[in-house]
Amino acid sequence: MRFFIDTANLNEIKEAYELGVLDGVTTNPSLMAKEGIAGKDKVFSHYKAICNIVDDNVSAEVIAVDYAGIIKEGEELAEIDPKIVVKVPMIKDGIRAIKYFSEREIRTNCTLIFSAGQALLAAKAGATFVSPFVGRLDDISYDGMKLIEQIRIIFDNYGYPTQILAASIRHTIHLIKCAEIGADVATCPLSVITSLLKHPLTDSGLAKFLADHKSVNI
Ligand code: G3P
């Protein structure tokens, strides 16, 4: 399973990349706003800065919600760098735009997926990735992980090449369950990736190893 980081913070992206386990970045308008990135020029140069850190797969989301606007904005975003994946919302004009982009070999990430039917539609339109939001489904008392299972079955049934990019991942259990189910990618905050490092027996075991080493190497 590939790991993407879900942030627009350059320091966090660098930290995850330096760990050697980062396969991409997902951003959204909320994450860009959190970093105070505003205005087309600044937004575009920020995407370029992200592309300069990682090897591939930088999702950049369109703001337009009409077909012509999504096409124009998506083509401009794709021009920034070959690493850009155009992120398109799961709406009618978004699906049409995904079809347009797929016919022109522009990679897409269909975002705000909350049902298996939405994922199926995006796959049929030729989306490179679909982003089901696990945590936000859990928030409203649906089983977000169940959606990942459903989409995995559907895509495998028909051999859709569209990759499942599990998003809105809030903790390590989400991440592990995605790996068990067979999500292609999980995107999450840096804190979730670094939480994978932690186990109290690792800490106590290492402390004992170092203490024993020191006891005979004074
Ligand atoms: O990038 C979209 C998604 O990962 C958002 O996560 O935590 O805001 O639901 P969250």
Tab-separated table of C-alpha atoms in Angstrom, residues 126-197:
chain	number	residue	atom	x	y	z
A	126	GLY	CA	-11.685	6.698	-16.100
A	127	ALA	CA	-10.544	8.259	-12.820
A	128	THR	CA	-6.980	7.355	-11.870
A	129	PHE	CA	-7.899	7.459	-8.166
A	130	VAL	CA	-11.099	7.591	-6.152
A	131	SER	CA	-10.975	9.126	-2.680
A	132	PRO	CA	-13.520	7.594	-0.278
A	133	PHE	CA	-13.582	9.616	2.978
A	134	VAL	CA	-13.411	7.016	5.748
A	135	GLY	CA	-13.284	9.266	8.819
A	136	ARG	CA	-16.112	11.546	7.721
A	137	LEU	CA	-18.386	8.500	7.266
A	138	ASP	CA	-17.431	7.273	10.742
A	139	ASP	CA	-18.280	10.789	12.003
A	140	ILE	CA	-21.902	10.330	10.932
A	141	SER	CA	-22.122	6.758	12.288
A	142	TYR	CA	-21.557	4.916	9.007
A	143	ASP	CA	-18.776	2.343	8.722
A	144	GLY	CA	-16.172	4.091	6.565
A	145	MET	CA	-14.073	0.967	6.288
A	146	LYS	CA	-17.035	-1.000	4.935
A	147	LEU	CA	-17.046	1.393	1.974
A	148	ILE	CA	-13.397	0.580	1.227
A	149	GLU	CA	-14.314	-3.145	1.257
A	150	GLN	CA	-17.250	-2.594	-1.128
A	151	ILE	CA	-15.196	-0.574	-3.588
A	152	ARG	CA	-12.368	-3.153	-3.499
A	153	ILE	CA	-14.836	-5.931	-4.396
A	154	ILE	CA	-16.435	-3.915	-7.205
A	155	PHE	CA	-13.151	-2.822	-8.778
A	156	ASP	CA	-11.774	-6.376	-8.567
A	157	ASN	CA	-14.973	-7.862	-10.059
A	158	TYR	CA	-14.485	-5.877	-13.247
A	159	GLY	CA	-10.757	-5.233	-13.271
A	160	TYR	CA	-11.107	-1.462	-13.085
A	161	PRO	CA	-7.622	0.068	-13.020
A	162	THR	CA	-8.878	2.972	-10.866
A	163	GLN	CA	-6.960	2.997	-7.607
A	164	ILE	CA	-8.624	3.245	-4.205
A	165	LEU	CA	-7.089	6.184	-2.356
A	166	ALA	CA	-8.519	5.910	1.153
A	167	ALA	CA	-8.840	9.437	2.528
A	168	SER	CA	-9.937	11.085	5.754
A	169	ILE	CA	-7.777	8.563	7.600
A	170	ARG	CA	-7.697	9.630	11.234
A	171	HIS	CA	-5.643	6.990	13.084
A	172	THR	CA	-3.438	3.944	12.689
A	173	ILE	CA	-6.312	1.445	12.941
A	174	HIS	CA	-7.827	3.020	9.826
A	175	LEU	CA	-4.476	2.675	8.099
A	176	ILE	CA	-3.959	-0.972	9.081
A	177	LYS	CA	-7.512	-1.909	8.083
A	178	CYS	CA	-6.994	-0.241	4.683
A	179	ALA	CA	-3.896	-2.388	4.212
A	180	GLU	CA	-5.811	-5.548	5.209
A	181	ILE	CA	-8.632	-4.784	2.783
A	182	GLY	CA	-6.271	-3.890	-0.019
A	183	ALA	CA	-6.696	-0.168	-0.574
A	184	ASP	CA	-4.094	0.888	-3.136
A	185	VAL	CA	-3.204	4.080	-1.280
A	186	ALA	CA	-3.999	5.701	2.053
A	187	THR	CA	-3.629	9.414	2.608
A	188	CYS	CA	-3.317	10.725	6.139
A	189	PRO	CA	-1.716	13.398	8.310
A	190	LEU	CA	1.975	13.038	9.223
A	191	SER	CA	0.973	12.208	12.815
A	192	VAL	CA	-0.768	9.007	11.656
A	193	ILE	CA	2.311	7.873	9.714
A	194	THR	CA	4.661	8.556	12.643
A	195	SER	CA	2.222	6.868	15.065
A	196	LEU	CA	2.974	3.618	13.234
A	197	LEU	CA	6.448	3.807	14.784
